[in-house]
XYZ file of C-alpha atoms in Angstrom:
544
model
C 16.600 40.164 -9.978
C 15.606 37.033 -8.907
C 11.477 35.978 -9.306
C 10.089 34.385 -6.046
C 9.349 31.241 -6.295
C 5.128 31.158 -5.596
C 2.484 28.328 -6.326
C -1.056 29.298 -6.414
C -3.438 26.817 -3.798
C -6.871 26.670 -4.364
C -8.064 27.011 -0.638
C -10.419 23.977 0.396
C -9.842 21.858 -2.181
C -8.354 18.787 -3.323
C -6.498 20.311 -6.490
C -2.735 20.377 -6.453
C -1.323 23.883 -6.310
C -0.153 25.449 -9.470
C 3.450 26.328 -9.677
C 3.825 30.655 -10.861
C 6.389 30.886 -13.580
C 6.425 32.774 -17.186
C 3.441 30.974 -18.326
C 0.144 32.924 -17.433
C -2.245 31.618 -15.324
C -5.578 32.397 -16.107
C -9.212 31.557 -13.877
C -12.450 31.586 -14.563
C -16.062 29.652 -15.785
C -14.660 28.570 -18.836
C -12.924 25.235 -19.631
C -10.169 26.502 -21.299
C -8.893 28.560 -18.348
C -6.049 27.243 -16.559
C -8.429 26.718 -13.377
C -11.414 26.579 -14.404
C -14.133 26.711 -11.869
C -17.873 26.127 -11.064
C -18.995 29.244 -9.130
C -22.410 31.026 -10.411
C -20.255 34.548 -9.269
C -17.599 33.802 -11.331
C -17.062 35.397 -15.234
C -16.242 32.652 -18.381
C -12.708 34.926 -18.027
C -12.619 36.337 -14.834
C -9.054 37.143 -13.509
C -5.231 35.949 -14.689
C -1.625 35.860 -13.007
C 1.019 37.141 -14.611
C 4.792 37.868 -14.242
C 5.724 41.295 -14.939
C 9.412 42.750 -16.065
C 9.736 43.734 -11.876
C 10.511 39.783 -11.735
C 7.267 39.286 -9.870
C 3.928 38.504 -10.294
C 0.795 40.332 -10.551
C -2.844 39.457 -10.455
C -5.181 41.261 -12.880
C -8.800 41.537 -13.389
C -10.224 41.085 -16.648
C -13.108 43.807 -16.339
C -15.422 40.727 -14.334
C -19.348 41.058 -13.562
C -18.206 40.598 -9.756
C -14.848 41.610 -9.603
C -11.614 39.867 -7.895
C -11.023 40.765 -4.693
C -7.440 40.159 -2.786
C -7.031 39.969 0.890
C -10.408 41.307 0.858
C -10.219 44.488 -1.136
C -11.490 44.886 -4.581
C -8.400 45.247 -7.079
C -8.128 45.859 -10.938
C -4.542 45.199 -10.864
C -2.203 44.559 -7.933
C 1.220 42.475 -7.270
C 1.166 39.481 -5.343
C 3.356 38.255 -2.365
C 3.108 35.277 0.012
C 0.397 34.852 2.112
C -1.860 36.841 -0.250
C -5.381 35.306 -0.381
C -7.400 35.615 -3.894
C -11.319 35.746 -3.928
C -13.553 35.156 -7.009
C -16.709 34.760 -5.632
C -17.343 32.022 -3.406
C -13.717 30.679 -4.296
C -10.243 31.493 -2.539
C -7.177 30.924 -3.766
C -3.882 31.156 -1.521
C -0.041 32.077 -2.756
C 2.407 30.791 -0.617
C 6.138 29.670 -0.664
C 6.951 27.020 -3.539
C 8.982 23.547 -3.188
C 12.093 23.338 -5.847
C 15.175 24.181 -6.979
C 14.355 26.122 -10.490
C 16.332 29.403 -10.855
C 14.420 32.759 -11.581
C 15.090 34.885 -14.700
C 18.725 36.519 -13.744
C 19.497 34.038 -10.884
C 23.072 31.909 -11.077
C 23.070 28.753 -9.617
C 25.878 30.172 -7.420
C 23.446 33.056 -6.344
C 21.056 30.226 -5.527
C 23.389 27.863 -3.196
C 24.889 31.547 -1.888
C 21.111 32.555 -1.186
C 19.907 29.347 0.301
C 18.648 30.946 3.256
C 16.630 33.859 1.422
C 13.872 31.176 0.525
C 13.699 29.070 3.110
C 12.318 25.790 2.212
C 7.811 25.598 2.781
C 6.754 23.313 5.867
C 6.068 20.378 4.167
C 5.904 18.273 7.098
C 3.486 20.826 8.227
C 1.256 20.739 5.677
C 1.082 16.240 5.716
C 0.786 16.714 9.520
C -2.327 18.687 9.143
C -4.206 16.603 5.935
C -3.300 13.492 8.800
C -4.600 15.249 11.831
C -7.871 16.118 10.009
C -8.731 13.048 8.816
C -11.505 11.039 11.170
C -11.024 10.193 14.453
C -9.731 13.533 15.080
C -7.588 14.760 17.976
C -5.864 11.759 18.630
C -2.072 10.732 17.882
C -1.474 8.976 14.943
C -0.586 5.078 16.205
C 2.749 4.165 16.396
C 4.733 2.506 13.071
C 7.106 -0.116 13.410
C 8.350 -1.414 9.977
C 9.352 -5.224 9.325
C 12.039 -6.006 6.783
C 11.291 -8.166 3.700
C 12.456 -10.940 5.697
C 10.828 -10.512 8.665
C 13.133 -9.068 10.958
C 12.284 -5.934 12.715
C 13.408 -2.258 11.864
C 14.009 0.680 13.664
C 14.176 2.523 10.399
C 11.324 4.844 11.413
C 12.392 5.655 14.581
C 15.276 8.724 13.480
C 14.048 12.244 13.778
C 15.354 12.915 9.794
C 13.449 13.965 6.900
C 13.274 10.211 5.465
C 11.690 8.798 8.071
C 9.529 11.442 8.850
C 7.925 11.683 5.576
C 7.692 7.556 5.245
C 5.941 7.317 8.627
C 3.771 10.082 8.002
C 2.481 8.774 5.167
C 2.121 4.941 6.400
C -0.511 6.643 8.830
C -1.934 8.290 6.603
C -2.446 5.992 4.380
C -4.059 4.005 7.485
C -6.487 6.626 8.286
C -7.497 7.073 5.035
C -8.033 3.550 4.052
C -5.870 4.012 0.843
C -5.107 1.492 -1.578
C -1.947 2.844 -3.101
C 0.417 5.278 -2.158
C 2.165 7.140 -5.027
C 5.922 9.091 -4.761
C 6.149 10.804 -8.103
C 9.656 12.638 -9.269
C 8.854 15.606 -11.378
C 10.874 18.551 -12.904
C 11.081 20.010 -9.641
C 9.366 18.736 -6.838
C 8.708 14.708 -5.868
C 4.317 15.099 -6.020
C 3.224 12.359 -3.250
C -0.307 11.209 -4.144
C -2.860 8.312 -2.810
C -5.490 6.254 -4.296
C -8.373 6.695 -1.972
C -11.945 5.024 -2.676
C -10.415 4.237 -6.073
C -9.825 8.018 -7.277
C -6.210 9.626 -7.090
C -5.775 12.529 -4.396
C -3.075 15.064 -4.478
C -1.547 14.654 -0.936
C 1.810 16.875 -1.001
C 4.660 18.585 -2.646
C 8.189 17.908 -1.025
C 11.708 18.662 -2.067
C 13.658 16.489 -4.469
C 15.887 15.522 -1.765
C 13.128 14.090 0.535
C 11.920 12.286 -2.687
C 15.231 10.596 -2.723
C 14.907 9.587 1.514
C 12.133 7.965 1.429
C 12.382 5.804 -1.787
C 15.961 4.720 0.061
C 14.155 3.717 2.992
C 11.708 1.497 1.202
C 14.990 0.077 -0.758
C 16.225 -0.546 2.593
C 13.352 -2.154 4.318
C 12.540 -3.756 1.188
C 16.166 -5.180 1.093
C 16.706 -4.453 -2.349
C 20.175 -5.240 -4.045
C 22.120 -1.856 -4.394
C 21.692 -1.306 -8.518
C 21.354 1.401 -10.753
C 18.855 4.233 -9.932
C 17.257 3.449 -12.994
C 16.394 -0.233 -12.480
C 13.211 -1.878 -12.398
C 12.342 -3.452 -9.046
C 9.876 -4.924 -7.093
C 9.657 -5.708 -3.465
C 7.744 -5.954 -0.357
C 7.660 -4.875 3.647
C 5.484 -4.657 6.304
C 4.391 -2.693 9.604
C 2.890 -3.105 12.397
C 0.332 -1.324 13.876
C -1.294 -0.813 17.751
C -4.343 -3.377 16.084
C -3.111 -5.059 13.301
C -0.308 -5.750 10.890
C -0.579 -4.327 7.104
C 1.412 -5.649 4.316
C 2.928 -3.173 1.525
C 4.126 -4.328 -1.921
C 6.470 -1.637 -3.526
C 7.535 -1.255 -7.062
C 10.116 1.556 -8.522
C 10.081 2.234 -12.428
C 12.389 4.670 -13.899
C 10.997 7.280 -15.843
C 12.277 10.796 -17.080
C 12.766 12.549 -14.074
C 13.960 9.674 -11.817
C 12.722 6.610 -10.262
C 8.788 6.500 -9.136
C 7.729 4.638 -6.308
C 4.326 3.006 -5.672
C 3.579 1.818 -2.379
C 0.445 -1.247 -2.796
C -1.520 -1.307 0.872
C -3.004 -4.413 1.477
C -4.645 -3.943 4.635
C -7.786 -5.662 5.789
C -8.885 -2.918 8.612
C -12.744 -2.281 7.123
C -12.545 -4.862 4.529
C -15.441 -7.135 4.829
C -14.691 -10.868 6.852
C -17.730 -12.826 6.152
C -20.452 -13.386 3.362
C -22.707 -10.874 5.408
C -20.533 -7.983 5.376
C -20.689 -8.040 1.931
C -23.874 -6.302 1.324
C -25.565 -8.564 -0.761
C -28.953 -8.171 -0.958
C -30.826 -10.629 0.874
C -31.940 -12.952 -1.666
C -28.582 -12.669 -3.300
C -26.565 -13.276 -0.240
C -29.037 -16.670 0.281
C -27.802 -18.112 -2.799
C -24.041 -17.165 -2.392
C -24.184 -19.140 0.629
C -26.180 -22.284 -0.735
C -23.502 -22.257 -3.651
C -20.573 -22.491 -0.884
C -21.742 -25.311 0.268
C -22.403 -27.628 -3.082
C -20.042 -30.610 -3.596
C -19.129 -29.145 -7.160
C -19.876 -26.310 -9.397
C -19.105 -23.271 -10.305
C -19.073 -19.367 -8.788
C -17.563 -16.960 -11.240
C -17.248 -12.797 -10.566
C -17.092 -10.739 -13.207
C -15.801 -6.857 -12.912
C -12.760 -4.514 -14.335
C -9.775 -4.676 -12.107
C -9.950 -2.842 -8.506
C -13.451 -4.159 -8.409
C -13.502 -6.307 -5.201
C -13.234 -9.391 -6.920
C -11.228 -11.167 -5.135
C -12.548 -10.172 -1.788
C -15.478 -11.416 -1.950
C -14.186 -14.954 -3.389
C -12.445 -15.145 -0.469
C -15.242 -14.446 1.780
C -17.013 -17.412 -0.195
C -13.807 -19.763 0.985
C -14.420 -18.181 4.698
C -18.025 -20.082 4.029
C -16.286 -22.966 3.193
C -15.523 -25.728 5.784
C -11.481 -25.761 5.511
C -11.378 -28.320 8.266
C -12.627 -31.128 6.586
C -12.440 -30.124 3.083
C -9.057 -29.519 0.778
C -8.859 -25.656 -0.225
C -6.696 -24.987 -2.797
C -5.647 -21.544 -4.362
C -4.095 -19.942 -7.691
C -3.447 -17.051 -7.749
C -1.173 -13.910 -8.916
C -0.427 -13.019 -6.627
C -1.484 -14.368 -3.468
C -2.327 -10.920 -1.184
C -4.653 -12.575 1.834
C -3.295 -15.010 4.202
C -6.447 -17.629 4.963
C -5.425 -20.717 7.397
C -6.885 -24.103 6.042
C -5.616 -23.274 2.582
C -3.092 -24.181 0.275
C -2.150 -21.389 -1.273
C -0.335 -21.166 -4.737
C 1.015 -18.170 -6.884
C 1.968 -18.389 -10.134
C 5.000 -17.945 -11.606
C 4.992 -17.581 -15.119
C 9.020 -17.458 -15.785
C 9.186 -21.082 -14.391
C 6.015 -22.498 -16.525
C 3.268 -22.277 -13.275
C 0.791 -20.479 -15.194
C -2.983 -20.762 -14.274
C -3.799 -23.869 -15.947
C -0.874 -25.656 -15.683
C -1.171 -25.042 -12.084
C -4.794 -26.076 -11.918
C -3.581 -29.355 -13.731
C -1.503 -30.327 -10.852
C -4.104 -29.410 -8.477
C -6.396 -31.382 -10.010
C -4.206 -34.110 -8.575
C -3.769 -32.995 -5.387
C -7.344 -34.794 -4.269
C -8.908 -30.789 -3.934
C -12.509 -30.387 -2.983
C -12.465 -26.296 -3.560
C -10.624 -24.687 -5.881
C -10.204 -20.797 -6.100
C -8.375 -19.765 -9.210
C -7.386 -16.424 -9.506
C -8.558 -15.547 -12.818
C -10.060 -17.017 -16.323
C -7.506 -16.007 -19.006
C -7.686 -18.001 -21.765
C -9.417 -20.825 -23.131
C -7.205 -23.938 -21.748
C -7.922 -22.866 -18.273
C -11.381 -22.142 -18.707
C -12.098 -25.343 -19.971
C -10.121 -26.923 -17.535
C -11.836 -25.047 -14.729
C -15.749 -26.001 -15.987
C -14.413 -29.541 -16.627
C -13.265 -29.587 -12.638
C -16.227 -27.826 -11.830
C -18.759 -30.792 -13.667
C -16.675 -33.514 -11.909
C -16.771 -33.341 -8.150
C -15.403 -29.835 -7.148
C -16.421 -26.721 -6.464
C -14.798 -23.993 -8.266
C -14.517 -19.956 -7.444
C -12.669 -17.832 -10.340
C -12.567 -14.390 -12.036
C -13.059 -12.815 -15.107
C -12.711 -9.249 -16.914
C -16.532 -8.648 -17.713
C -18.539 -5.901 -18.068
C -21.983 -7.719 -16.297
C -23.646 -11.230 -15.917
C -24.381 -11.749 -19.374
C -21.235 -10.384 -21.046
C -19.345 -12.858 -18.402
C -21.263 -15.710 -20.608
C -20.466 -14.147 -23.904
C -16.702 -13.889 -22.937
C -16.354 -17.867 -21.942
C -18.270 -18.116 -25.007
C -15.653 -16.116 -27.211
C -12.645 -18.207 -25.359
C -14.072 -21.073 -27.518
C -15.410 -22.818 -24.513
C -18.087 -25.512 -25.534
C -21.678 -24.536 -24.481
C -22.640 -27.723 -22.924
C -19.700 -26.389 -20.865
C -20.586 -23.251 -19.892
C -24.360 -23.925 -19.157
C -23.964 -26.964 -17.337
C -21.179 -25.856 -15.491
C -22.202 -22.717 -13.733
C -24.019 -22.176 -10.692
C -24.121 -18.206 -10.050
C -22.356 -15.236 -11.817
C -21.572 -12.291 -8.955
C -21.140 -9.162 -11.193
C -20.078 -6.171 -8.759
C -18.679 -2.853 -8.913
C -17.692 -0.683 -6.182
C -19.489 2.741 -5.516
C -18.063 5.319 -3.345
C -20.083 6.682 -0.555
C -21.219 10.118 0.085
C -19.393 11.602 3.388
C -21.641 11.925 6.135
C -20.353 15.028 7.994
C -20.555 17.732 4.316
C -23.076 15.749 1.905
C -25.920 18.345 0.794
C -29.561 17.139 -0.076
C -30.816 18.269 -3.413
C -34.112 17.715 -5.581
C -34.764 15.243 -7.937
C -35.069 16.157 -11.142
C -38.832 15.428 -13.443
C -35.893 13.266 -16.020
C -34.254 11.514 -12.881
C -37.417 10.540 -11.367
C -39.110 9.006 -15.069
C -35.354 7.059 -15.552
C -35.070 5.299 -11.861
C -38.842 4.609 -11.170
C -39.423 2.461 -8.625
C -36.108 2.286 -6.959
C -36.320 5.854 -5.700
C -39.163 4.618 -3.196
C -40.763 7.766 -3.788
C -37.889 10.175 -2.178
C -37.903 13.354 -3.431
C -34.777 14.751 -2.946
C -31.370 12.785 -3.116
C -27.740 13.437 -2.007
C -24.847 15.166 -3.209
C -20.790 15.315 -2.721
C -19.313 18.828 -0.964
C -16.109 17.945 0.198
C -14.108 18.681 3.825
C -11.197 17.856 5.474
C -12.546 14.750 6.885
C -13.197 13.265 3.331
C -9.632 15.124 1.771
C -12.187 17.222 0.215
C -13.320 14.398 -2.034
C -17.038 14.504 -1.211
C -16.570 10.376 -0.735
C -15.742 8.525 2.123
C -15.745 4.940 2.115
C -16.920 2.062 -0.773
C -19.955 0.038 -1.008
C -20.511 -2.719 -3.386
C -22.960 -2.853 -6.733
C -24.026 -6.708 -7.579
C -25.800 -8.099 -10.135
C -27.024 -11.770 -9.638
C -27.362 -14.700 -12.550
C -28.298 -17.738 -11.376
C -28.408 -20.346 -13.973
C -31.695 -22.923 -14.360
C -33.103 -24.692 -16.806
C -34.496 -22.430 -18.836
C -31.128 -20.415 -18.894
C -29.339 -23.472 -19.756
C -31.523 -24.186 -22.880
C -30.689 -20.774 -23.956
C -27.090 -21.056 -24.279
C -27.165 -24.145 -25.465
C -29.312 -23.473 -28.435
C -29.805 -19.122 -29.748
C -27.260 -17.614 -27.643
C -28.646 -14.602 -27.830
C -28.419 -11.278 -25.457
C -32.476 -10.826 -26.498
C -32.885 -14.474 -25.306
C -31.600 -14.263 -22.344
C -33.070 -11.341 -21.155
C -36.337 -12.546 -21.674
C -35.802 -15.727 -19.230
C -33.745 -13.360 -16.758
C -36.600 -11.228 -16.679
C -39.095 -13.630 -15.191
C -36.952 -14.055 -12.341
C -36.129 -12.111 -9.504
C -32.970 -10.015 -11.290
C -31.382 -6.250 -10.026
C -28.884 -4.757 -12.773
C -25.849 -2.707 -11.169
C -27.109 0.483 -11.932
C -30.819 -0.455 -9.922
C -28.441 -1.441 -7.070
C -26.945 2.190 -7.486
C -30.034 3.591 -7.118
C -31.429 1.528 -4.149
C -27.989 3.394 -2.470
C -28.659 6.943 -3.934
C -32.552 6.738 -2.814
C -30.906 5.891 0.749
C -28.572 8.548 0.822
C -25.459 6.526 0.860
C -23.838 7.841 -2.687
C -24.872 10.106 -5.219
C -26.688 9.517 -8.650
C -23.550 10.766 -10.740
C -21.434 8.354 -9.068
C -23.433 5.641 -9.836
C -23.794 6.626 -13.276
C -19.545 6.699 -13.302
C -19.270 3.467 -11.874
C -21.741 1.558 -13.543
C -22.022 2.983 -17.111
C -25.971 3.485 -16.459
């Protein structure tokens, strides 16, 4: 007899459903359960799934403090069927339908294709429909999607009733509405898993059949007018689509891998991004010296930060500070993902020899006044960026760092000179970016005797801070939205004479210190006392 094909859905939650097979599934308090879960009514092993010789599955209690309870009724042992609802406590779990194509124990494939209809295949389109309805503003239509091919002409490629289009439209608004950076179409054993990066953290989105898997990466193929090649080929590409407000440009890239081609979807869309200097959230003194550096005649602004850090963002908000009209602009960068009029703007290509410094070599002879170069990689191009930057130009660039002073430190282990490095920068802009708490399910709680002794001063003397629940509105993330972290050096004298003679962490400290001078994690908690994010979050992002 055939086994059903059932996934176990944890209900209000952002965890992807578990697929029911031979393997047991067990639930409780402790880690090493298969779901392990924080509820105070729940046992360290409270309850497990299991398939039994009927060719189904049952659920089974494992003699719990509370009990397990299904479809409402207390149960020691019971089978399960779709549509069956699971309660531990405070926690509800949901069986439903499965996506796939496995055979049960005693099932031919021919039984399968001759039983097609005996499991019909789970709304999927459904279930995407609803995660996009719920997300804010609710109760209106999602905008129309028209995509552009790579070369600019327009498509109509979204406009067919089928599966393919369905599913790629559906998630281009989605995507929209929940400001996500990457969309992810994942082939596994069974299913194609469709996740999205939202506020920098992955988020299960759906499970849909293999064969709507293989629509939608053909569509992007199409629009992205990729050459017809092998399956397993490595390509990259790019389309667009145009919104109601706005257009939004996607960069997609398939990699083969063991169970077929993946897709990633980049979204570079601006909607929410900061436009100026002032939607930056600086802090005021911060932000006063940004803008006093934007308009020098030469020097240097570097940001330090890992990648995904809004680096780049906010060097081109600096540029938007920048008179383009009467001033020569030049970019480098890899690769070039805002549009800005009044600049030149140059990507590198490192199979034809443009790397970043032999790039900013010919630049340097192309009469620039500002310079933004993507990033610091090596020590040719730093050099040849502090040189620019100590002889008549003003210079915004990148580099991997973990804060101010381990952005010196780095330059410093490139082999740049010192004289170099302190006479050569203005301001280092570390920054990090923070997610914030979502305003329609975040809970207040108290602050504890150890939190209140670490942060001090920054709390303002709140007694209670904010913490992450999780709805539909938020994907059940807790987190809606980003707000930056910065951390402020601004070289002087004193600083100077410090890296050019101890170069020491201790050292510099000491002359930071006199200053005015916020670390990332005191930024953090000026947000957390506010309400905005939560105290763990800053301690993830920041390392505090």
């Amino acid at each position: 007899m055939a086994r059903p094909r059932l996934r176990l859905r944890q209900i209000d939650a952002d965890a992807r459903p578990i697929r029911l097979g031979a393997d047991v599934v067990s639930i409780g308090r402790h880690p090493a359960n298969t779901i392990p879960i924080s509820d105070d009514k729940a046992s360290r092993k409270h309850c497990l799934i299991e398939a039994d010789a009927a060719g189904s599955f049952r659920l089974r209690d494992l003699g719990s403090r509370n009990g397990t309870r299904l479809n409402g009724i207390g149960v020691v042992e019971s089978p399960l069927a779709p549509g069956d609802v699971i309660q531990i406590g405070k926690t509800e779990f949901l069986i439903e339908e499965a996506i796939g194509s496995d055979l049960g124990e005693g099932e031919s494939p021919d039984e399968t294709k001759a039983g097609a209809h005996a499991h019909p295949e789970p709304d999927w389109a459904g279930d995407v429909a609803r995660v996009l309805q719920a997300l804010p503003p609710r109760d209106l239509e999602p905008p129309e999607v028209r995509l552009v091919y790579a070369d600019g002409a327009p498509s109509d490629a979204l406009t067919g009733q089928g599966d393919g289009p369905k599913a790629v439209r559906m998630l281009l608004q989605m995507a929209g509405k929940a400001r996500a950076t990457d969309l992810h179409i994942e082939p596994k054993a069974e299913i194609v898993q469709i996740r999205m990066r939202v506020d920098g953290q992955m988020v299960w989105i759906a499970d849909v059949p293999k064969r709507v898997g293989e629509l939608i990466n053909g569509l992007v193929r199409t629009v992205c007018q990729m050459q017809a090649v092998a399956t397993d080929a490595v390509l990259d590409g790019h389309f667009s689509c145009r919104f109601p407000d706005r257009r939004v440009e996607y960069r997609a890239s398939f990699t083969p891998t063991m169970q077929g081609s993946k897709l990633v979807v980049r979204v570079l869309d601006e909607l929410g991004a900061p436009h100026s200097i002032g939607e930056l959230g600086l802090a005021p003194y911060m932000e006063d010296r940004v803008r006093r550096t934007c308009t020098l005649n030469q020097g240097m602004l570097l940001v330090c930060g890992p990648t995904g850090s809004g680096k780049t963002t906010t060097l081109y908000n600096c540029l938007r500070a920048v008179d383009r009209e009467k001033q020569n602009v030049i970019t480098i960068e890899d690769p070039v993902e805002y549009q800005l009029d009044g600049c030149t703007q140059i990507p590198i290509n490192e199979k034809r020899g443009n790397t970043f410094h032999s790039l900013l070599r010919s630049c340097l002879r192309q009469d620039p006044d500002v310079i933004l170069l993507g990033e610091v990689r090596d020590e040719e191009t730093a050099r040849t960026a502090m040189q620019a930057a100590m002889t008549g130009h003003l210079v915004f660039s990148t580099v991997h760092a973990k804060d101010t002073i381990s952005a010196v430190f780095r330059l410093l282990d490139l082999k740049v000179e010192p004289y170099l490095v302190a006479n050569a920068l203005d301001l280092i802009l570390a920054q990090r970016l923070v997610r914030l708490l979502c305003p329609h399910c975040k809970r207040s709680i108290p602050v504890s005797p150890g939190q209140s002794t670490r942060i001090g001063r920054f709390l303002g003397g709140k007694i209670e801070t904010y913490a992450p629940v999780g709805c539909q509105a938020c994907l059940k993330t807790g987190f809606r939205g980003r707000h930056a972290l910065f951390e402020l050096l601004e070289f002087n004298d004193d600083l100077r004479d410090v890296i050019l003679t101890s170069q020491s962490i201790h050292a510099m400290r000491k002359v930071i210190e006199q200053g005015l001078f916020t670390t990332l994690t005191q930024s953090g908690w000026k947000l957390a006392a506010e309400g905005l994010t939560s105290l763990e979050e800053v301690d993830r992002v920041s390392g505090g």
